[in-house]
Coordinates of C-alpha atoms in Angstrom, one line a residue:
M1 CA 151.9 121.4 35.0
D2 CA 149.7 118.9 36.9
F3 CA 152.0 119.5 39.9
F4 CA 151.0 123.2 39.8
L5 CA 147.3 122.2 40.2
V6 CA 148.1 119.8 43.1
T7 CA 150.1 122.6 44.8
D8 CA 147.4 125.1 44.4
I9 CA 144.7 122.8 45.8
V10 CA 147.0 122.0 48.8
V11 CA 147.5 125.8 49.3
L12 CA 143.7 126.4 49.3
V13 CA 143.1 123.6 51.9
L14 CA 145.9 125.0 54.0
Q15 CA 144.4 128.5 53.9
V16 CA 141.1 127.3 55.2
L17 CA 142.9 125.4 58.0
A18 CA 145.2 128.4 58.8
I19 CA 142.2 130.8 59.1
T20 CA 140.4 128.4 61.4
L21 CA 143.3 127.6 63.6
N22 CA 144.5 131.2 63.9
V23 CA 141.1 132.2 65.1
I24 CA 141.2 129.4 67.8
T25 CA 144.7 130.5 68.8
L26 CA 143.7 134.1 69.2
F27 CA 140.8 133.2 71.5
A28 CA 143.2 131.0 73.6
L29 CA 145.9 133.8 73.8
Y30 CA 143.2 136.3 74.7
R31 CA 142.3 134.3 77.8
I32 CA 145.9 134.3 79.1
K33 CA 146.0 136.7 82.1
K34 CA 149.7 137.2 82.4
E35 CA 151.3 138.1 79.1
S36 CA 155.0 137.5 78.5
I37 CA 157.2 138.9 75.6
S38 CA 156.9 135.5 73.8
T39 CA 153.1 135.4 74.3
R40 CA 152.7 138.9 72.9
L41 CA 154.9 138.1 69.9
V42 CA 153.1 134.9 69.2
M43 CA 149.8 136.7 69.4
Y44 CA 150.9 139.4 66.9
L45 CA 152.4 136.7 64.6
T46 CA 149.0 134.9 64.8
V47 CA 147.2 138.1 63.8
T48 CA 149.4 138.7 60.8
D49 CA 149.2 135.1 59.8
F50 CA 145.4 135.3 59.9
I51 CA 145.3 138.5 57.9
H52 CA 147.8 137.0 55.4
A53 CA 145.7 133.8 55.0
L54 CA 142.6 136.0 54.2
L55 CA 144.3 138.4 51.8
V56 CA 146.4 135.9 49.9
S57 CA 143.2 133.9 49.0
F58 CA 142.8 136.1 45.9
Y59 CA 146.2 135.0 44.7
T60 CA 145.4 131.4 45.3
L61 CA 142.0 131.5 43.6
Y62 CA 143.5 133.2 40.6
L63 CA 146.2 130.5 40.3
L64 CA 143.5 127.8 40.4
V65 CA 141.2 129.6 37.9
K66 CA 143.9 130.2 35.4
W67 CA 145.4 126.7 35.6
N68 CA 145.4 124.9 32.2
P69 CA 146.7 121.4 31.5
V70 CA 148.1 122.6 28.1
R71 CA 149.4 126.1 28.6
I72 CA 149.4 128.4 31.6
N73 CA 149.3 132.1 30.8
M74 CA 148.5 134.5 33.7
D75 CA 148.2 138.3 33.9
P76 CA 151.5 139.4 35.5
Y77 CA 149.8 142.5 37.0
I78 CA 147.2 140.4 38.8
V79 CA 149.8 137.9 40.0
M80 CA 152.3 140.5 41.3
I81 CA 149.6 142.6 43.1
S82 CA 147.6 139.7 44.6
A83 CA 150.9 138.1 45.9
M84 CA 151.9 141.2 47.8
P85 CA 150.6 139.8 51.1
L86 CA 152.9 136.7 50.6
T87 CA 156.0 138.9 50.0
F88 CA 155.2 141.0 53.0
Q89 CA 154.3 138.3 55.5
L90 CA 157.2 136.0 54.7
K91 CA 159.7 138.6 56.0
V92 CA 157.3 139.5 59.0
N93 CA 157.1 135.8 60.0
L94 CA 160.9 135.3 59.9
I95 CA 161.7 138.5 61.9
L96 CA 159.0 137.8 64.5
T97 CA 160.3 134.2 64.8
I98 CA 163.8 135.6 65.4
A99 CA 162.4 137.9 68.1
I100 CA 160.7 134.9 69.8
A101 CA 163.9 132.9 69.6
L102 CA 166.0 135.8 70.9
D103 CA 163.5 136.3 73.8
R104 CA 164.0 132.7 74.9
V105 CA 167.8 132.9 74.6
L106 CA 167.8 136.0 76.8
A107 CA 165.5 134.4 79.3
L108 CA 167.6 131.3 79.6
Y109 CA 171.1 132.7 79.5
V110 CA 170.8 136.1 81.2
P111 CA 167.6 135.9 83.3
V112 CA 168.5 138.8 85.6
Q113 CA 169.0 141.2 82.7
Y114 CA 166.0 139.7 80.9
R115 CA 163.7 140.7 83.7
M116 CA 164.8 144.4 83.3
I117 CA 163.7 144.4 79.6
S118 CA 160.5 146.3 78.9
S119 CA 158.2 143.8 77.2
L120 CA 156.3 146.6 75.4
K121 CA 159.5 148.1 73.9
F122 CA 160.9 144.7 72.9
V123 CA 157.6 143.7 71.1
A124 CA 157.3 147.2 69.5
V125 CA 160.8 147.1 68.1
A126 CA 160.2 143.6 66.7
L127 CA 157.0 144.7 65.1
V128 CA 158.5 147.9 63.6
L129 CA 161.5 146.0 62.2
A130 CA 159.2 143.3 60.7
T131 CA 156.9 145.9 59.1
V132 CA 159.8 148.0 57.7
F133 CA 161.6 144.9 56.2
G134 CA 158.3 143.6 54.8
I135 CA 157.6 147.0 53.1
C136 CA 161.1 147.2 51.8
D137 CA 160.8 143.8 50.2
L138 CA 157.6 145.0 48.3
I139 CA 159.3 148.2 47.2
I140 CA 162.4 146.4 46.0
E141 CA 160.3 143.7 44.3
F142 CA 158.4 146.3 42.1
L143 CA 161.6 148.4 41.5
L144 CA 163.6 145.5 40.2
S145 CA 160.9 143.5 38.4
P146 CA 159.5 144.6 35.1
I147 CA 156.0 143.4 34.8
V148 CA 156.1 141.0 31.9
P149 CA 154.2 137.8 31.0
K150 CA 155.6 134.4 31.9
I151 CA 154.3 131.3 30.2
D152 CA 153.8 127.9 31.9
C153 CA 154.6 129.0 35.4
A154 CA 152.1 129.4 38.3
A155 CA 154.0 131.3 41.1
V156 CA 154.9 134.9 41.7
G157 CA 158.5 133.8 41.9
C158 CA 158.5 133.3 38.1
F159 CA 157.3 136.9 37.5
V160 CA 159.9 138.7 39.5
S161 CA 163.4 139.5 38.2
P162 CA 166.4 137.2 38.9
Q163 CA 167.9 140.1 40.9
F164 CA 165.0 140.3 43.3
R165 CA 164.8 136.5 43.6
S166 CA 168.5 136.5 44.5
Y167 CA 168.0 139.2 47.0
W168 CA 164.8 137.7 48.4
G169 CA 166.2 134.2 48.7
T170 CA 169.5 135.3 50.2
S171 CA 167.9 137.6 52.8
N172 CA 165.4 135.0 53.8
M173 CA 168.2 132.4 54.0
I174 CA 170.2 134.7 56.3
L175 CA 167.2 135.2 58.6
G176 CA 166.5 131.5 58.5
L177 CA 170.1 130.7 59.6
C178 CA 169.7 133.2 62.5
I179 CA 166.6 131.3 63.6
I180 CA 168.5 128.0 63.4
V181 CA 171.4 129.3 65.5
L182 CA 169.2 130.8 68.1
T183 CA 167.0 127.7 68.3
A184 CA 170.1 125.6 68.8
F185 CA 171.1 127.8 71.7
V186 CA 167.7 127.3 73.3
L187 CA 167.8 123.5 72.8
V188 CA 171.3 123.3 74.3
K189 CA 170.4 125.3 77.3
L190 CA 167.2 123.4 77.9
H191 CA 169.1 120.1 77.7
H192 CA 171.6 121.3 80.3
M193 CA 168.8 122.5 82.6
R194 CA 167.1 119.1 82.4
V195 CA 170.4 117.2 83.1
R196 CA 171.1 119.5 86.1
A197 CA 167.6 119.1 87.4
R198 CA 167.9 115.3 87.4
R199 CA 171.2 115.4 89.2
S200 CA 170.0 117.8 91.9
R201 CA 166.6 116.0 92.2
T202 CA 165.0 119.3 93.4
T203 CA 161.3 119.6 93.7
N204 CA 159.7 121.9 91.0
T205 CA 158.2 125.1 92.4
S206 CA 155.2 126.8 90.8
E207 CA 157.5 129.4 89.2
S208 CA 159.9 126.9 87.7
S209 CA 157.0 124.9 86.4
K210 CA 155.6 127.9 84.6
L211 CA 159.0 128.7 83.2
A212 CA 159.4 125.1 82.0
Q213 CA 155.9 125.3 80.3
A214 CA 156.8 128.6 78.6
N215 CA 160.1 127.1 77.4
R216 CA 158.4 124.0 76.1
S217 CA 155.7 126.1 74.2
S218 CA 158.3 128.4 72.7
T219 CA 160.6 125.5 71.7
S220 CA 157.7 123.7 70.0
F221 CA 156.8 126.9 68.2
L222 CA 160.4 127.4 67.0
L223 CA 160.8 123.8 65.9
S224 CA 157.6 123.9 63.9
S225 CA 158.7 127.2 62.2
L226 CA 162.1 125.7 61.6
V227 CA 160.7 122.7 59.7
C228 CA 157.9 124.5 57.8
L229 CA 159.5 127.8 56.9
T230 CA 163.1 128.3 58.0
V231 CA 164.6 125.2 56.3
P232 CA 162.6 125.8 53.1
S233 CA 163.8 129.5 53.1
V234 CA 167.4 128.3 53.4
I235 CA 166.9 125.8 50.6
V236 CA 165.3 128.3 48.3
G237 CA 168.0 130.9 49.1
G238 CA 170.8 128.4 48.4
A239 CA 169.2 127.4 45.1
E240 CA 168.9 131.0 44.0
L241 CA 172.5 131.6 44.7
F242 CA 173.3 128.9 42.2
G243 CA 170.9 130.3 39.7
F244 CA 168.2 127.5 40.2
S245 CA 164.6 128.7 40.6
L246 CA 162.4 126.2 42.4
F247 CA 159.3 128.3 41.5
E248 CA 159.3 127.1 37.9
Y249 CA 159.0 123.5 39.0
I250 CA 156.9 123.3 42.1
G251 CA 154.8 126.5 42.0
P252 CA 154.0 128.6 45.2
F253 CA 156.6 126.9 47.3
Y254 CA 157.0 129.7 49.9
L255 CA 153.2 130.0 50.4
V256 CA 152.9 126.3 51.3
G257 CA 155.6 126.7 53.9
L258 CA 154.2 129.9 55.3
L259 CA 150.7 128.4 55.7
C260 CA 152.1 125.2 57.2
A261 CA 154.1 127.3 59.7
S262 CA 151.0 129.2 60.6
E263 CA 149.1 126.0 61.3
F264 CA 151.6 123.9 63.1
C265 CA 153.0 126.8 65.2
N266 CA 149.5 127.3 66.5

């Protein structure tokens, strides 16, 4: 149970950092004159990460206050309700990350068709899908999970039903695998472009330099998300498929990954 306390303290520190860094990122994005699809998506993802870090603080503080070295006994209603921002934001983060990865894949592989895509429509569809899936997760969570006490466990994953954990873990794992595949396509294409540029020895134009910068920024974002959130989502989903719940051993596992992704991606 000491590990739960360590995890909770880490989460609290990460929340403070996430709020600070997201504010700085929003100011930086606001100053960008020409917005691309990726920039808009990153901006909206930063906004949702900032709101999530604020709202989920009630959940984190409750976990800290109720920690006990002998026996942990938390109110399931408070845990379930205060953790709603986590359930919602996890799906939003994954879907918006897929949208960013898909944007880079389209820009790199079909640049002519990509220029014909409406950035507003692309971003709007991504936001609507992310919001709908996030709300669906909350509805399914409360429909499948009877609110009952759970002794000696300090994470919302212990209070939800095995059916929801299986659904949640599997769906997040599938989305995580999509991010991995799309990121791999981006990395392969960028590698081929670098090799071709060395062979041709052409001088970089202003437009190509901007494109390279956009690709580097998006790739850094995708790799950070991959390490902090996507891979953990795949691990948790795989564990749930075999009936093994990580929440009972390491506490708010998803929250740590989500906050880390929020910080490193910024």
